Coordinates of C-alpha atoms and ligand atoms in Angstrom, one line a residue:
M1248 CA -11.6 -17.6 6.2
I1249 CA -11.5 -15.8 3.0
I1250 CA -14.7 -13.8 2.2
L1251 CA -15.7 -13.8 -1.6
K1252 CA -17.4 -10.7 -2.8
S1253 CA -20.3 -10.3 -5.2
K1254 CA -20.1 -8.1 -8.2
E1255 CA -22.0 -5.5 -6.3
E1256 CA -19.6 -5.7 -3.4
V1257 CA -16.6 -5.4 -5.5
E1258 CA -18.2 -2.3 -7.0
K1259 CA -18.6 -0.8 -3.6
I1260 CA -15.1 -1.4 -2.8
A1261 CA -14.2 0.1 -6.1
V1262 CA -15.9 3.2 -5.1
S1263 CA -13.8 3.6 -1.9
C1264 CA -10.6 2.7 -3.9
R1265 CA -11.3 5.4 -6.4
M1266 CA -11.5 7.9 -3.6
V1267 CA -8.2 6.8 -2.4
A1268 CA -6.6 6.8 -5.9
S1269 CA -7.9 10.3 -6.8
S1270 CA -6.6 11.6 -3.5
L1271 CA -3.1 10.1 -4.0
L1272 CA -3.0 11.6 -7.5
A1273 CA -4.0 15.0 -6.2
L1274 CA -1.4 14.7 -3.5
K1275 CA 1.4 14.0 -6.0
A1276 CA 0.7 17.3 -7.6
Y1277 CA 0.4 19.0 -4.2
I1278 CA 3.4 17.9 -2.3
K1279 CA 6.4 20.3 -2.2
P1280 CA 9.7 20.7 -0.3
G1281 CA 8.9 22.8 2.8
M1282 CA 5.6 21.2 3.5
T1283 CA 5.1 19.3 6.7
T1284 CA 3.8 15.7 6.7
K1285 CA 0.8 17.0 8.7
M1286 CA 0.0 19.4 5.8
L1287 CA -0.4 16.4 3.6
D1288 CA -2.7 14.8 6.0
T1289 CA -5.0 17.8 6.3
F1290 CA -5.1 18.1 2.6
V1291 CA -6.2 14.6 2.0
E1292 CA -8.6 14.3 5.0
K1293 CA -10.6 17.2 3.6
K1294 CA -10.6 15.6 0.0
I1295 CA -12.0 12.3 1.4
I1296 CA -14.7 14.0 3.6
D1297 CA -15.7 16.2 0.7
Q1298 CA -16.2 13.0 -1.4
G1299 CA -18.5 11.5 1.2
G1300 CA -15.7 9.0 2.4
I1301 CA -14.5 8.2 6.0
P1302 CA -10.7 8.1 6.6
A1303 CA -10.2 4.4 7.4
F1304 CA -6.9 4.5 9.4
K1305 CA -7.9 7.2 11.9
G1306 CA -8.9 5.6 15.1
Y1307 CA -7.9 2.1 13.7
R1308 CA -6.2 0.6 16.7
N1309 CA -5.9 4.2 17.9
Y1310 CA -4.0 5.3 14.9
P1311 CA -4.2 9.1 15.0
A1312 CA -4.4 10.3 11.3
T1313 CA -5.8 9.8 7.8
L1314 CA -2.5 9.1 6.2
C1315 CA 0.6 7.1 7.1
V1316 CA 3.4 9.2 5.7
S1317 CA 6.7 7.4 5.7
V1318 CA 9.8 9.5 4.7
N1319 CA 13.1 7.9 3.5
E1320 CA 14.1 5.3 6.2
V1321 CA 10.5 5.0 7.3
V1322 CA 9.1 1.8 6.0
V1323 CA 5.3 2.2 6.9
H1324 CA 3.0 3.8 9.4
G1325 CA 4.8 7.1 9.7
I1326 CA 2.5 9.5 11.7
P1327 CA 1.9 12.9 10.2
S1328 CA 3.7 15.6 12.2
G1329 CA 5.8 18.8 12.0
L1330 CA 8.4 17.0 10.0
V1331 CA 9.3 19.2 7.0
I1332 CA 9.8 17.4 3.6
K1333 CA 13.0 18.3 1.8
E1334 CA 14.0 18.2 -1.8
G1335 CA 15.3 14.6 -2.5
D1336 CA 13.1 12.9 0.0
I1337 CA 11.0 9.8 -0.8
V1338 CA 7.6 9.9 0.8
G1339 CA 5.4 6.9 1.2
I1340 CA 1.8 7.7 1.5
D1341 CA -0.7 5.0 2.7
L1342 CA -4.4 5.9 2.6
G1343 CA -7.5 3.9 3.4
V1344 CA -11.1 5.0 3.0
I1345 CA -14.5 3.5 4.1
H1346 CA -17.6 4.3 2.1
D1347 CA -21.0 2.5 2.2
G1348 CA -19.5 -0.1 4.7
F1349 CA -16.5 -1.1 2.4
Y1350 CA -12.8 -0.4 2.5
G1351 CA -10.3 0.7 0.0
D1352 CA -6.5 0.8 0.5
A1353 CA -3.5 2.0 -1.6
A1354 CA 0.0 3.4 -1.2
V1355 CA 2.6 5.1 -3.3
T1356 CA 6.0 6.3 -2.7
I1357 CA 6.5 9.8 -4.1
P1358 CA 9.9 11.2 -5.0
V1359 CA 10.0 15.0 -4.1
G1360 CA 12.0 17.2 -6.5
E1361 CA 15.3 15.7 -7.6
V1362 CA 16.0 12.4 -6.3
S1363 CA 19.2 10.4 -6.9
D1364 CA 19.2 7.7 -9.6
K1365 CA 20.0 5.1 -7.1
V1366 CA 16.9 5.9 -5.0
M1367 CA 14.6 6.2 -8.1
H1368 CA 15.7 2.7 -9.1
L1369 CA 14.4 1.5 -5.5
L1370 CA 11.1 3.1 -6.3
D1371 CA 10.9 1.8 -9.9
V1372 CA 11.8 -1.9 -8.7
T1373 CA 9.2 -1.8 -5.8
E1374 CA 6.4 -0.5 -8.1
K1375 CA 7.5 -3.1 -10.7
S1376 CA 7.3 -5.9 -8.0
L1377 CA 3.7 -4.8 -7.1
Y1378 CA 2.7 -5.0 -10.8
A1379 CA 4.4 -8.4 -11.1
G1380 CA 2.4 -9.6 -8.1
I1381 CA -0.8 -8.3 -9.6
D1382 CA -0.2 -10.2 -12.9
Q1383 CA -0.3 -13.3 -10.9
G1384 CA -3.9 -12.6 -9.6
K1385 CA -5.3 -15.1 -11.9
E1386 CA -8.4 -17.3 -11.1
G1387 CA -7.1 -20.8 -10.5
G1388 CA -3.5 -19.8 -9.5
R1389 CA -2.4 -19.9 -6.0
L1390 CA -1.9 -17.1 -3.5
S1391 CA 1.8 -17.5 -3.2
D1392 CA 2.3 -17.0 -7.0
I1393 CA 1.7 -13.4 -6.1
S1394 CA 4.3 -13.4 -3.4
H1395 CA 6.7 -15.3 -5.3
A1396 CA 6.5 -12.9 -8.3
V1397 CA 7.2 -9.9 -6.0
Q1398 CA 10.1 -11.6 -4.5
C1399 CA 11.6 -12.6 -7.9
T1400 CA 11.4 -8.9 -8.9
V1401 CA 13.0 -7.4 -5.9
E1402 CA 15.8 -9.8 -4.8
P1403 CA 17.8 -9.8 -8.1
E1404 CA 18.3 -6.1 -7.6
G1405 CA 20.1 -6.6 -4.3
Y1406 CA 17.2 -5.1 -2.3
S1407 CA 15.5 -6.8 0.6
I1408 CA 11.9 -7.6 1.3
V1409 CA 10.2 -6.5 4.5
T1410 CA 8.8 -9.7 6.1
D1411 CA 7.3 -8.1 9.2
F1412 CA 4.3 -6.7 7.3
V1413 CA 2.2 -8.4 4.7
G1414 CA -0.7 -7.6 2.2
H1415 CA -4.2 -8.7 3.1
G1416 CA -7.7 -9.5 2.0
I1417 CA -10.1 -6.4 2.3
G1418 CA -13.8 -5.7 2.2
R1419 CA -16.1 -4.9 5.2
S1420 CA -12.9 -5.0 7.2
L1421 CA -9.5 -3.4 6.4
H1422 CA -7.7 -6.5 7.1
E1423 CA -9.3 -9.8 6.2
D1424 CA -7.7 -13.2 5.3
P1425 CA -5.7 -14.1 3.5
Q1426 CA -2.5 -12.6 4.6
I1427 CA -0.3 -12.0 1.5
P1428 CA 3.6 -12.1 2.3
N1429 CA 6.0 -10.5 -0.3
Y1430 CA 8.0 -13.6 -0.6
G1431 CA 7.6 -17.4 -0.9
D1432 CA 7.6 -20.3 -3.2
K1433 CA 4.9 -20.4 -6.0
G1434 CA 1.9 -22.9 -6.1
K1435 CA 1.1 -22.7 -2.3
G1436 CA -1.8 -21.4 -0.3
P1437 CA -5.3 -20.9 -1.2
R1438 CA -6.5 -21.0 -4.8
L1439 CA -7.3 -17.7 -6.3
R1440 CA -11.0 -17.4 -7.1
E1441 CA -13.3 -14.8 -8.6
G1442 CA -14.6 -12.6 -5.8
M1443 CA -11.4 -12.3 -3.9
V1444 CA -10.3 -8.8 -3.2
L1445 CA -6.8 -8.4 -2.1
A1446 CA -4.4 -5.5 -1.0
I1447 CA -1.0 -6.4 -2.3
E1448 CA 1.6 -4.1 -0.7
P1449 CA 5.4 -4.9 -1.2
M1450 CA 7.7 -3.0 1.2
V1451 CA 11.4 -3.0 -0.1
N1452 CA 14.6 -2.0 1.7
M1453 CA 17.7 -0.7 0.0
G1454 CA 19.8 -2.4 2.8
D1455 CA 18.8 -5.0 5.4
P1456 CA 15.4 -6.4 5.8
E1457 CA 15.1 -5.6 9.6
V1458 CA 12.6 -3.1 10.8
T1459 CA 12.5 -1.3 14.2
I1460 CA 9.3 0.1 15.7
L1461 CA 9.8 3.5 17.3
G1462 CA 8.6 4.6 20.7
D1463 CA 5.3 5.9 19.3
G1464 CA 4.3 2.4 18.8
W1465 CA 3.7 2.9 15.1
T1466 CA 6.6 4.3 13.0
A1467 CA 8.4 1.3 11.4
V1468 CA 12.0 2.3 10.3
T1469 CA 14.8 0.2 8.7
S1470 CA 17.0 -0.9 11.4
D1471 CA 20.1 0.1 9.3
S1472 CA 18.5 3.5 8.3
S1473 CA 18.5 2.5 4.6
Y1474 CA 15.8 3.9 2.4
S1475 CA 12.7 2.0 2.0
A1476 CA 9.8 2.1 -0.6
H1477 CA 6.1 0.9 -0.4
F1478 CA 3.5 0.6 -3.1
E1479 CA 0.1 -0.8 -2.6
H1480 CA -3.0 -1.5 -4.8
T1481 CA -6.4 -3.2 -4.0
I1482 CA -7.3 -5.6 -6.8
A1483 CA -10.2 -7.9 -7.5
I1484 CA -9.8 -11.4 -8.9
T1485 CA -12.1 -12.2 -11.9
K1486 CA -12.5 -14.7 -14.5
N1487 CA -10.9 -12.3 -16.8
G1488 CA -7.9 -11.8 -14.7
P1489 CA -7.0 -9.2 -12.0
I1490 CA -8.7 -5.7 -12.0
I1491 CA -6.9 -2.8 -10.2
L1492 CA -9.7 -1.1 -8.2
S1493 CA -7.4 1.6 -6.7
Q1494 CA -6.6 3.5 -9.9
V1495 CA -8.3 6.5 -11.6
Ligands
MF3_706 N1 -2.1 -0.2 4.2 C1 -1.7 -0.5 5.7 C2 -2.3 -1.8 6.1 O1 -3.1 -2.4 5.4 C3 -2.1 0.6 6.5 C4 -2.5 0.5 7.9 S1 -2.2 1.7 8.7 C5 -3.2 1.7 10.1 O2 -1.9 -2.3 7.1 F1 -3.1 2.9 10.8 F2 -4.5 1.6 9.7 F3 -3.0 0.7 10.8
CO707 CO1 -3.0 -2.4 3.3

């Protein structure tokens, strides 16, 4: 069941989302080669708590950290650790916050130092596919219009869409209905309505779409070790079109 949110509830989600967005922005300035992924987690956890937020992923199904930090061939759900970030890495950062009972969720993939043009293109296309999806977040459209727009941005570039993970509704829970695949025909699924709040999150691999989960039960890597990118925004559907809540 899709839970529609009142204007007041959307504003509460927006508060959580702004904490996410400002922390991700601060992290972009902070991240440097030589840092460990754990240092990033510590930095952001403090920022969230200082703003009165609660890290949403920590403890979610026993996930042990504030951030998911997914480097290079890691698709999503990388656990912060002693892994040292190097010049030329791409670092996916996914962050969720709870404040006043409502969740916000967003992710970016950050290029560290000089990254090859080939890899930068993967990031550009993945981010572009997110915005193409968001643009379809129009009242009266259908959910799969979002999915289709993502797919149509990614596949002509020769990249592959990860199908094992999907976007989701968000509100008083991190994951609500509907699930939002990053592929599909348009014109299918529930009609988009004012009051829907959706986390759209394309995951795009440079090589094959297959994903393998490592022994920690979380870390999802590309099965062919190709690089992977992930961008996510939480948006609200309104009569006047989509509003991106997770940006500052
Ligand atoms: N943005 C991801 C999602 O919506 C992050 C979840 S990580 C977890 O699924 F640790 F909370 F599971
Ligand atoms: Co999400």
